[in-house]
Short mmCIF file of C-alpha atoms in Angstrom, two decimals:
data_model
loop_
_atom_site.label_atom_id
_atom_site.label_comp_id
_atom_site.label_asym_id
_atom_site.label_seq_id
_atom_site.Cartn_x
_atom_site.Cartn_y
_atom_site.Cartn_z
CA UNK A 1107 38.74 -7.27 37.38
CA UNK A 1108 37.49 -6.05 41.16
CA UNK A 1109 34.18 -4.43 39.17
CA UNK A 1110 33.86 -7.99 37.42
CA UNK A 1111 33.98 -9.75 40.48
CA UNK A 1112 31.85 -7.73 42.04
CA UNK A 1113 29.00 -7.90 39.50
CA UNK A 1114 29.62 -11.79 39.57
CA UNK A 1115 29.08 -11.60 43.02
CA UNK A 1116 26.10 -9.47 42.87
CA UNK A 1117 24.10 -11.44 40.02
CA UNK A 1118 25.36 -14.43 42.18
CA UNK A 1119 23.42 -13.55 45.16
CA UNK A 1120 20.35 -12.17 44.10
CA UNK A 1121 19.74 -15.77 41.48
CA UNK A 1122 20.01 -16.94 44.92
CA UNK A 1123 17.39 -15.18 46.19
CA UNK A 1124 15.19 -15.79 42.84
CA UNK A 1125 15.20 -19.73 43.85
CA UNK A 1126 14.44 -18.93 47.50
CA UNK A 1127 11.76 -16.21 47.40
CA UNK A 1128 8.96 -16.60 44.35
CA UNK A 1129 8.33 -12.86 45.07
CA UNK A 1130 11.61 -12.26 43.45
CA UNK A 1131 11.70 -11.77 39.67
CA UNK A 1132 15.02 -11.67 37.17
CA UNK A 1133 14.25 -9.97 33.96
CA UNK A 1134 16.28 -8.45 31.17
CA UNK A 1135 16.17 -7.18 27.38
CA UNK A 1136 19.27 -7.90 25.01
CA UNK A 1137 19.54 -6.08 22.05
CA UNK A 1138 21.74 -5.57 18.99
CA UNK A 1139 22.13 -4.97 15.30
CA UNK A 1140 23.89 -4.25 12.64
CA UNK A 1141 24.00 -0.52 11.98
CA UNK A 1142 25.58 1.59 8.59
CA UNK A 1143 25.88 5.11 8.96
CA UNK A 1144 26.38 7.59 5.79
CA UNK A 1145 29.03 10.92 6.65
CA UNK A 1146 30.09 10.13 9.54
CA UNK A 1147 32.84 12.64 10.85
CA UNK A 1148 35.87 11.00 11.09
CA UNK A 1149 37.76 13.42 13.36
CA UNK A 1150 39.75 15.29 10.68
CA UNK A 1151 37.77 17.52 9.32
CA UNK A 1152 36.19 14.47 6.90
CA UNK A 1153 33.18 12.07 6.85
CA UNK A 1154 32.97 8.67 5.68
CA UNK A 1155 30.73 5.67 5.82
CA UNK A 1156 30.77 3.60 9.07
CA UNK A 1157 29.38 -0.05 9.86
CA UNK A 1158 29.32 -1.25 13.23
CA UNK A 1159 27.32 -3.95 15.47
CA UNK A 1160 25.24 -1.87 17.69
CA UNK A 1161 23.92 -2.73 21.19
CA UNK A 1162 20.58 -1.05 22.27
CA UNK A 1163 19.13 0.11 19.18
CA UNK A 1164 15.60 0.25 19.80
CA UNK A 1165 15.78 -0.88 23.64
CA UNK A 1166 19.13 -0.61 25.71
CA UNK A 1167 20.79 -4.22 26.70
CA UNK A 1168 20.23 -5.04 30.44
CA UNK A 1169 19.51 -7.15 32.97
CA UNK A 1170 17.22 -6.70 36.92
CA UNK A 1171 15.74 -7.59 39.40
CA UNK A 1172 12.09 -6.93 40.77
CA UNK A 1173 10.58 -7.63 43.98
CA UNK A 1174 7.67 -7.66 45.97
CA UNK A 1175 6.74 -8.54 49.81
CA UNK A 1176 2.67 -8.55 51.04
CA UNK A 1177 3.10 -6.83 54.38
CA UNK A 1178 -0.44 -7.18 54.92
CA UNK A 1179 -3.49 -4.43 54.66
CA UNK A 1180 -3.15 -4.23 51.30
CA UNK A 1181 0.76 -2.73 51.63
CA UNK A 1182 3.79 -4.37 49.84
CA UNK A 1183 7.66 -3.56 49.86
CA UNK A 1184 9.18 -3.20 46.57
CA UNK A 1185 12.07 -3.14 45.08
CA UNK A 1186 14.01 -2.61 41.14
CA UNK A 1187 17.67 -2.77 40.57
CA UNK A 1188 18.70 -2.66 36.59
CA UNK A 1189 22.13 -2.65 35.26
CA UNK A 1190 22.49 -1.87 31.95
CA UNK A 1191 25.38 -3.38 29.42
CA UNK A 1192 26.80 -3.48 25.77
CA UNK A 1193 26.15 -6.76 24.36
CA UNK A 1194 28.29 -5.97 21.41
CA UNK A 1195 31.57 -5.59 24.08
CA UNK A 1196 30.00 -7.24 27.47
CA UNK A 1197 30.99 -4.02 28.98
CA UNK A 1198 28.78 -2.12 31.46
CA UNK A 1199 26.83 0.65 29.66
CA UNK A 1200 27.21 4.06 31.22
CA UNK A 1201 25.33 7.26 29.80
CA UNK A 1202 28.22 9.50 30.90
CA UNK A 1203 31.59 8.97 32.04
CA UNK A 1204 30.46 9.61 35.84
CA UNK A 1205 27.70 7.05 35.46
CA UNK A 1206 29.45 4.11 33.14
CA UNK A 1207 31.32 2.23 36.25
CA UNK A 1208 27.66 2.12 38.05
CA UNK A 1209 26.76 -1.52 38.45
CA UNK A 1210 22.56 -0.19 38.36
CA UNK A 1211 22.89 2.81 36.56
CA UNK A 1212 19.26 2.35 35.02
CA UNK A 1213 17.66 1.83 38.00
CA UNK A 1214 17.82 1.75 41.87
CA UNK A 1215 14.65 2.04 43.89
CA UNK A 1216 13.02 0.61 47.33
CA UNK A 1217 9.64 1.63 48.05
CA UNK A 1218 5.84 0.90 49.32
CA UNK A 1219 3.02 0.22 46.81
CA UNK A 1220 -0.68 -0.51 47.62
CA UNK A 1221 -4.12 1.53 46.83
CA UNK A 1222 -2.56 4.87 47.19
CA UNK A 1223 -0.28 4.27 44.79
CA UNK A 1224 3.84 3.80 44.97
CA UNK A 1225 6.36 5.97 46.76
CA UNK A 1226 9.91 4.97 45.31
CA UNK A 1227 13.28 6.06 46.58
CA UNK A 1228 16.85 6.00 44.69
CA UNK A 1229 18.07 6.57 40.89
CA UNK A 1230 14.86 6.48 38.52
CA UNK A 1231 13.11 8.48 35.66
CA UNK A 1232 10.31 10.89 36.02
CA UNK A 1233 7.25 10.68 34.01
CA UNK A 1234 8.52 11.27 30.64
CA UNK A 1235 9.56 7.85 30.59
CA UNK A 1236 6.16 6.68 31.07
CA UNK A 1237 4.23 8.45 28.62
CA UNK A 1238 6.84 8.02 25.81
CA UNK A 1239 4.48 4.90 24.95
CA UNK A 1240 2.56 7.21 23.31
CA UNK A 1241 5.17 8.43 20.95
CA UNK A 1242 7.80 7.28 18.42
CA UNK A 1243 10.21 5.57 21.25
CA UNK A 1244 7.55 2.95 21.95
CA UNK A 1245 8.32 1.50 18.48
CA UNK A 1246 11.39 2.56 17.22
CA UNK A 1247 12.87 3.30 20.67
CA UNK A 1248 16.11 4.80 20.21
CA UNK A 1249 16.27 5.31 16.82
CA UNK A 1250 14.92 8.62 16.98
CA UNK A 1251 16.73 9.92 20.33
CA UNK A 1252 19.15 11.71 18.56
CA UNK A 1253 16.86 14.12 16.87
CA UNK A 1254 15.25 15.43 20.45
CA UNK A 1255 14.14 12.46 22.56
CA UNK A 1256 17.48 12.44 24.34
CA UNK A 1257 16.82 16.38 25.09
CA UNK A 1258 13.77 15.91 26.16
CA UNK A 1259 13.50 13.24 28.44
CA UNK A 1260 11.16 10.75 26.60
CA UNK A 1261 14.11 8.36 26.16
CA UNK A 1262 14.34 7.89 30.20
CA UNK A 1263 16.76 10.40 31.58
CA UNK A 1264 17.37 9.16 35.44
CA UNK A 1265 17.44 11.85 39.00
CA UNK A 1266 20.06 10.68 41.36
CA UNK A 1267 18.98 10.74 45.10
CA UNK A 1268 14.86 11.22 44.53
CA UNK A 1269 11.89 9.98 45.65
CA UNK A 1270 8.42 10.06 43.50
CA UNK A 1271 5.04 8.91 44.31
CA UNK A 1272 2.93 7.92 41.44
CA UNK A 1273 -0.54 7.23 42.07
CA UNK A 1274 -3.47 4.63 41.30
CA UNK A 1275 -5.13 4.48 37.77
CA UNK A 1276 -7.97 7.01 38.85
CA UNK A 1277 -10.94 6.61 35.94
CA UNK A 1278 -8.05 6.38 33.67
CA UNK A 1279 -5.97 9.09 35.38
CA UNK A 1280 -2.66 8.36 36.77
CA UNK A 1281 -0.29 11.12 37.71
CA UNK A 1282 3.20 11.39 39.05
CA UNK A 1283 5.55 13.60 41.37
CA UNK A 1284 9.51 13.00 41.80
CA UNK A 1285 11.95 15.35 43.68
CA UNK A 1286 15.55 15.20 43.59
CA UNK A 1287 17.96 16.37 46.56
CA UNK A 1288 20.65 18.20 45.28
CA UNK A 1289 23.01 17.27 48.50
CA UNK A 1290 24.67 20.48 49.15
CA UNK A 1291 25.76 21.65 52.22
CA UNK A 1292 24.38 25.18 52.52
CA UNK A 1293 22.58 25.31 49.46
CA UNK A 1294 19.50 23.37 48.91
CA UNK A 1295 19.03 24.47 45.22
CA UNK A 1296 22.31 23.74 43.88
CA UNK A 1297 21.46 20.52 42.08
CA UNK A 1298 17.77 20.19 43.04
CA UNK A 1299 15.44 18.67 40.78
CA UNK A 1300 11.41 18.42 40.62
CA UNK A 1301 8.67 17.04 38.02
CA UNK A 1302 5.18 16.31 38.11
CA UNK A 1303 3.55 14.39 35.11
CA UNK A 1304 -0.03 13.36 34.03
CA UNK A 1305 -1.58 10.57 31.65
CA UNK A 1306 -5.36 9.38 30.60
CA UNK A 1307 -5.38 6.19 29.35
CA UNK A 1308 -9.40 5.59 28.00
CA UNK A 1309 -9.73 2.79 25.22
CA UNK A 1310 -7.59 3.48 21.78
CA UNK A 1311 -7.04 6.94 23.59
CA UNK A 1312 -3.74 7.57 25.32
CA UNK A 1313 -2.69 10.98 26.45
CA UNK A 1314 0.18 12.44 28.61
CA UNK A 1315 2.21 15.31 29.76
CA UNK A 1316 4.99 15.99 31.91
CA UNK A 1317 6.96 18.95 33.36
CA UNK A 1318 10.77 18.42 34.50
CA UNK A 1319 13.03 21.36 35.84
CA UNK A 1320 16.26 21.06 37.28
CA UNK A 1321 18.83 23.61 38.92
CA UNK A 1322 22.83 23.50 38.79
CA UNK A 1323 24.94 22.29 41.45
CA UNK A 1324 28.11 24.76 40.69
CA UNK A 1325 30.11 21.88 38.89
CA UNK A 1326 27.94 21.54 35.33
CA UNK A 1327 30.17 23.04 32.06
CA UNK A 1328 29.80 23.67 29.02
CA UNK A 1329 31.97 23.70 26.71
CA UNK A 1330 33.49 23.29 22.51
CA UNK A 1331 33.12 19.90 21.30
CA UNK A 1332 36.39 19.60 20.19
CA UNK A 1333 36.30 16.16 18.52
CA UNK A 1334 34.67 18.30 15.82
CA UNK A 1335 37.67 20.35 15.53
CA UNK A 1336 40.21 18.82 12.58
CA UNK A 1337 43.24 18.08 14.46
CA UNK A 1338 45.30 20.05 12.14
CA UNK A 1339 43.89 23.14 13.50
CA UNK A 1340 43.98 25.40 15.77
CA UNK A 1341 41.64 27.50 17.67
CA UNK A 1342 41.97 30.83 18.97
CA UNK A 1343 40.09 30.41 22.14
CA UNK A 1344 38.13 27.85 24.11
CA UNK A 1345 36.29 29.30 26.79
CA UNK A 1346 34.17 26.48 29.57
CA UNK A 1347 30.90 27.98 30.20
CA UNK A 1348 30.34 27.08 33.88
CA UNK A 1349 26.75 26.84 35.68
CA UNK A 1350 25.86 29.06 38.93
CA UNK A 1351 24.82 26.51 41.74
CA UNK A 1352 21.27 26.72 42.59
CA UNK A 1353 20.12 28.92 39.53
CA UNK A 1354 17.66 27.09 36.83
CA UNK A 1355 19.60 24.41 34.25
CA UNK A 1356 16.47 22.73 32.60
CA UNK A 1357 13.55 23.09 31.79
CA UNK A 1358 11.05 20.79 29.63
CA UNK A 1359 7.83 20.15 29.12
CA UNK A 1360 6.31 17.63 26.86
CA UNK A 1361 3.09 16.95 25.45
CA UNK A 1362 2.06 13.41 23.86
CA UNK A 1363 -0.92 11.49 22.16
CA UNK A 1364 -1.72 8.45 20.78
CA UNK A 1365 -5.38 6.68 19.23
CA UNK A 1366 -5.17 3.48 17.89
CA UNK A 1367 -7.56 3.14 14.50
CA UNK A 1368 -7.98 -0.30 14.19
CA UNK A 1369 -4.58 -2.34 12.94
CA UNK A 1370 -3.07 1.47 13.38
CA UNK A 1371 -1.47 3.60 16.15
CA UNK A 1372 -1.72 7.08 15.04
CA UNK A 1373 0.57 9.46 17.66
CA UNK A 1374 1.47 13.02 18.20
CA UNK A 1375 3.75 14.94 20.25
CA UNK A 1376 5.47 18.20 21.66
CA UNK A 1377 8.01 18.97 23.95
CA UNK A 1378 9.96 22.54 24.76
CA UNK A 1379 13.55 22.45 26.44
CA UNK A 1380 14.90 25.06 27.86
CA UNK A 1381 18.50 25.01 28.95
CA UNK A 1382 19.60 28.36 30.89
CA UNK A 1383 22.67 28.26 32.37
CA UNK A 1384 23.05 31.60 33.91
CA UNK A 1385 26.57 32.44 32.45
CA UNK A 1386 28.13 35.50 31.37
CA UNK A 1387 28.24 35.04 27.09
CA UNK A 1388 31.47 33.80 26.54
CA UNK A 1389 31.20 31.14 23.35
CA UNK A 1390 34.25 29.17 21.97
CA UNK A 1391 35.88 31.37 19.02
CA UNK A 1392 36.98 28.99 16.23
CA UNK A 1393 37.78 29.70 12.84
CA UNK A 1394 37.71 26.52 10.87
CA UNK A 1395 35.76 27.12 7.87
CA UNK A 1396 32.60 26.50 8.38
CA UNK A 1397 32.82 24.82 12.11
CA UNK A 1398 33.22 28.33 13.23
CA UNK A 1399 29.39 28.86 13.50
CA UNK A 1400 28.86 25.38 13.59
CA UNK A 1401 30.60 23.97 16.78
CA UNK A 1402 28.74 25.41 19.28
CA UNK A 1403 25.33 24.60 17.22
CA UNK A 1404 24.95 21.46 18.95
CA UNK A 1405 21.62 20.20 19.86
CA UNK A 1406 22.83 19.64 23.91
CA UNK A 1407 23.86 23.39 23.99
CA UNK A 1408 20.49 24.85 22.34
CA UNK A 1409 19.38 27.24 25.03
CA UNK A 1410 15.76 26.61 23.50
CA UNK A 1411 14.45 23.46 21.20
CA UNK A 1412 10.67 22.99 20.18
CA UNK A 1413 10.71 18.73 19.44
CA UNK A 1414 7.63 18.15 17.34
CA UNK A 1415 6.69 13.95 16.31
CA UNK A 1416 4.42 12.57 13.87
CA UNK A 1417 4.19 8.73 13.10
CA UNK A 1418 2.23 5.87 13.25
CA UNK A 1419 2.71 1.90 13.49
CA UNK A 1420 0.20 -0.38 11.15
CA UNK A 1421 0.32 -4.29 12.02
CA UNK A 1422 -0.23 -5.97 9.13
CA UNK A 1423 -0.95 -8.88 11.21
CA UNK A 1424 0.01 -9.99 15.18
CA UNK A 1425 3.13 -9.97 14.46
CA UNK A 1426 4.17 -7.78 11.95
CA UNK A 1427 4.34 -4.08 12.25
CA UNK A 1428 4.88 -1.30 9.74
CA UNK A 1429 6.76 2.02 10.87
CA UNK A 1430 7.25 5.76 10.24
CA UNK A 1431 7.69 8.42 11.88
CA UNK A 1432 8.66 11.79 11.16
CA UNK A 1433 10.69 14.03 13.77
CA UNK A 1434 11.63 18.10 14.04
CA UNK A 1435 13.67 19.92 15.78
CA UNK A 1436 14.14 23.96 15.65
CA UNK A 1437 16.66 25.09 18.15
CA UNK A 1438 17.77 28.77 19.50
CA UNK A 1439 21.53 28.83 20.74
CA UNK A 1440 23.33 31.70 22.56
CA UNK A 1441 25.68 34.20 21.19
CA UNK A 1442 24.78 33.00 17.47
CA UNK A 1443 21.77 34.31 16.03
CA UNK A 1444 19.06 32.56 13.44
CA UNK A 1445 17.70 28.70 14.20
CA UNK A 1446 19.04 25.51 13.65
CA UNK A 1447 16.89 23.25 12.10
CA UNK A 1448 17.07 19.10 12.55
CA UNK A 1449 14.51 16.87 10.63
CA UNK A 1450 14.40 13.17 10.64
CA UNK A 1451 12.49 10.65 8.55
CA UNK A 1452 11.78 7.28 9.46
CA UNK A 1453 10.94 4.08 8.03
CA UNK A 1454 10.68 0.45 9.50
CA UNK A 1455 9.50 -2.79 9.96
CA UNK A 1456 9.22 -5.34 13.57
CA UNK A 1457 8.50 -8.72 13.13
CA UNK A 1458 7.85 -11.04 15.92
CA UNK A 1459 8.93 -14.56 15.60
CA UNK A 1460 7.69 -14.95 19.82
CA UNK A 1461 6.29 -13.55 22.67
CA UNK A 1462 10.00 -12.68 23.51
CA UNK A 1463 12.14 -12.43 20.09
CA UNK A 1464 11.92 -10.30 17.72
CA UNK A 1465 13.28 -8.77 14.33
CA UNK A 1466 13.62 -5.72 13.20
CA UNK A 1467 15.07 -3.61 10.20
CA UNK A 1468 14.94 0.39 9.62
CA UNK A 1469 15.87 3.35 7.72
CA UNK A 1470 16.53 6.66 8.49
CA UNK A 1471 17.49 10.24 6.46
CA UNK A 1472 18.30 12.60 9.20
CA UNK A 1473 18.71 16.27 7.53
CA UNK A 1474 20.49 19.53 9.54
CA UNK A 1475 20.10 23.25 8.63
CA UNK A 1476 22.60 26.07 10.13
CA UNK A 1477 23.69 23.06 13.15
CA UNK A 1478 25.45 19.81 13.45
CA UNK A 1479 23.75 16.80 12.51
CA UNK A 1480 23.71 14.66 15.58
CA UNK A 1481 22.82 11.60 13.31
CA UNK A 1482 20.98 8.26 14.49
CA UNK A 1483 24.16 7.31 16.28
CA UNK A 1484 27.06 9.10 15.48
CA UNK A 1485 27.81 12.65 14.27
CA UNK A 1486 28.31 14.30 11.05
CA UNK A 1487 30.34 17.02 12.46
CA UNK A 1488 28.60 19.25 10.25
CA UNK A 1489 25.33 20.09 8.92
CA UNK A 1490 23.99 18.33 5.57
CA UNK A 1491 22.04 15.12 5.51
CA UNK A 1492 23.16 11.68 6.74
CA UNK A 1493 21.42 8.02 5.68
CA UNK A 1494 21.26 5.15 8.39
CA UNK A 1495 20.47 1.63 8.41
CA UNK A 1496 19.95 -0.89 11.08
CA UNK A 1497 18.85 -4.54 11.10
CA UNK A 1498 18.85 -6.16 14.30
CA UNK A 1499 17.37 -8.48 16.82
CA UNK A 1500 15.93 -8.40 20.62
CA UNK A 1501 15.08 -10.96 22.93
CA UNK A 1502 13.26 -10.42 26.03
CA UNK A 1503 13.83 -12.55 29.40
#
């Protein structure tokens, strides 16, 4: 109830300040569909078919604020506050549990803007964000996350407590730096963060890259996913893998391009995570058929994943689009030797009835080798091949 009143309160007084101040700007994206799911593990140790109603399928459900104040000389004040939400419960929408209660989880900034560029200050994403409009999220947005994107950043992972500066378009050129504070006493790695990204946009062309590393801050575990353990079972040990504060987390680097070829937008892309977390070897030992090599083959716990994208988007006319894409993941994981392998294809269609509306429909068959299939939205719990569809609709405000 008190978060509820609060938010009431919040939205309350900044619609005030939309009727008061032009320079003020409410804005927001709702989102949802209906979404089946083939093999979906069901906790036990089975899989079964799942329907639900989805928010945030190709674009998560929220709702912000933007605004801007001439301070003369060219300078402004801004400022971006975005809350994101399930439309399918009303509930706020966290990524994690320590984010879900945030009232702006997406985004959080106050900065200057003017010819040199932007300096922002708060909760935001680095560059990867940007220049994922040059790949498969632009389109289908998080209907392929699940296959890499969510590993490697292009879906708009946020830094807590950083400041970036982004600069003018330069002769197409516009590049980006963001550092996070880790806020420990003592230590200034533990928890540190830093990226610095690049794009060319020139025409049809659009290219981009971006690096992202980020340390541990002494608290960050890893550990069995045990919802992937039949219930009926047990397990002879489960062993939390816990980071060193200060030493090197993440790593990723991505790669993207784009041309468009008349009515199509031919893309490219490749991005490398590395996850290190400087721990002695000490894996969960499970012996449930074939989980025991499995549960610890999860894509977040791959100490090394190469993403690779294909795909294109043809518009049959200005407002209909056709879609495919085709997505690849190989990924190295400690104490377990050979690759896992995670493929997705996907098909789809985006029809615009408006400027603001639109509808959509897609297909997916994601396919796992020797590591669980993550799936488009919910896991197999083992490897094999799952089948997805989604049919939906978005409205932008």
């Amino acid at each position: 109830m008190q978060k509820s009143l609060l938010a009431l309160a919040v939205l309350g007084a900044f619609a005030g300040a939309a009727q008061a101040q032009s320079s003020v700007t409410i804005y927001g994206i709702v989102d949802t569909g209906v979404v089946y799911q083939s093999k979906v593990s069901t906790g036990t140790g089975t899989t079964g078919s799942k329907f639900g109603l989805n928010s945030g399928i190709v674009q998560g459900s929220r709702i912000g604020f933007k605004g801007v104040e001439d301070l003369g000389g060219g300078l402004s004040a801004v400022f971006q506050l975005e809350t994101g939400f399930s439309n399918d419960t009303g509930a706020l929408q966290g990524s994690d549990a320590s984010t879900s209660s945030n009232l702006f989880r997406r985004k959080s900034v106050v900065g200057l803007a003017g010819g040199f560029g932007s300096v922002l200050l708060g909760r935001q994403t680095d560059y990867a964000d940007t220049i994922s409009a040059y790949t498969s999220v632009n389109d289908f947005g998080g209907w392929t996350g699940n296959v890499g994107h969510n590993l490697d950043r292009l879906e708009g992972t946020r830094t807590n407590n950083s400041i970036s500066y982004t600069t003018s378009n330069l002769g197409g050129f516009t590049g980006n730096l963001i550092y996070g504070f880790g806020e420990t006493a003592g230590q200034t790695s533990a928890g540190q963060a830093f990226g610095a990204g690049l794009k060319y946009d020139n025409g049809p062309l659009g290219l981009g890259m971006n690096y992202y590393q980020s340390k541990a801050n002494g608290t960050s575990t890893y550990s069995a996913d045990t919802s992937l353990i039949p219930s009926s079972s047990s397990t002879a040990s489960v062993n939390t893998l816990a980071a060193n504060a200060g030493k090197t987390a993440f790593k990723g680097f991505n790669l993207v391009a784009s041309y468009q070829f008349g009515p199509a937008r031919v893309y490219g892309n490749w991005s490398r995570v590395k996850q290190d977390l400087n721990t002695q070897a000490n894996l969960t030992s499970i012996s449930v058929g074939s989980l025991s090599t499995l549960t610890n083959r999860t894509l977040a716990r791959a100490k090394q994943a190469d993403v690779f994208e294909l795909g294109t988007a043809y518009s049959l006319s200005p407002s209909l689009k056709l879609l495919g894409a085709v997505d690849r993941t190989n990924a190295q994981f400690d104490g377990v030797s050979g690759k896992g392998k995670l493929t997705q294809f996907s098909l789809g269609t985006d029809y615009w009835l408006s400027k603001r509306t639109d509808l959509y429909a897609f297909l997916a068959y994601t396919k796992a080798t020797d590591m669980v299939n993550t799936g488009v939205s919910d896991s197999t719990g083992v490897d094999g091949n799952q089948g997805s569809v989604a049919v939906g609709i978005r409205h932008k405000f």
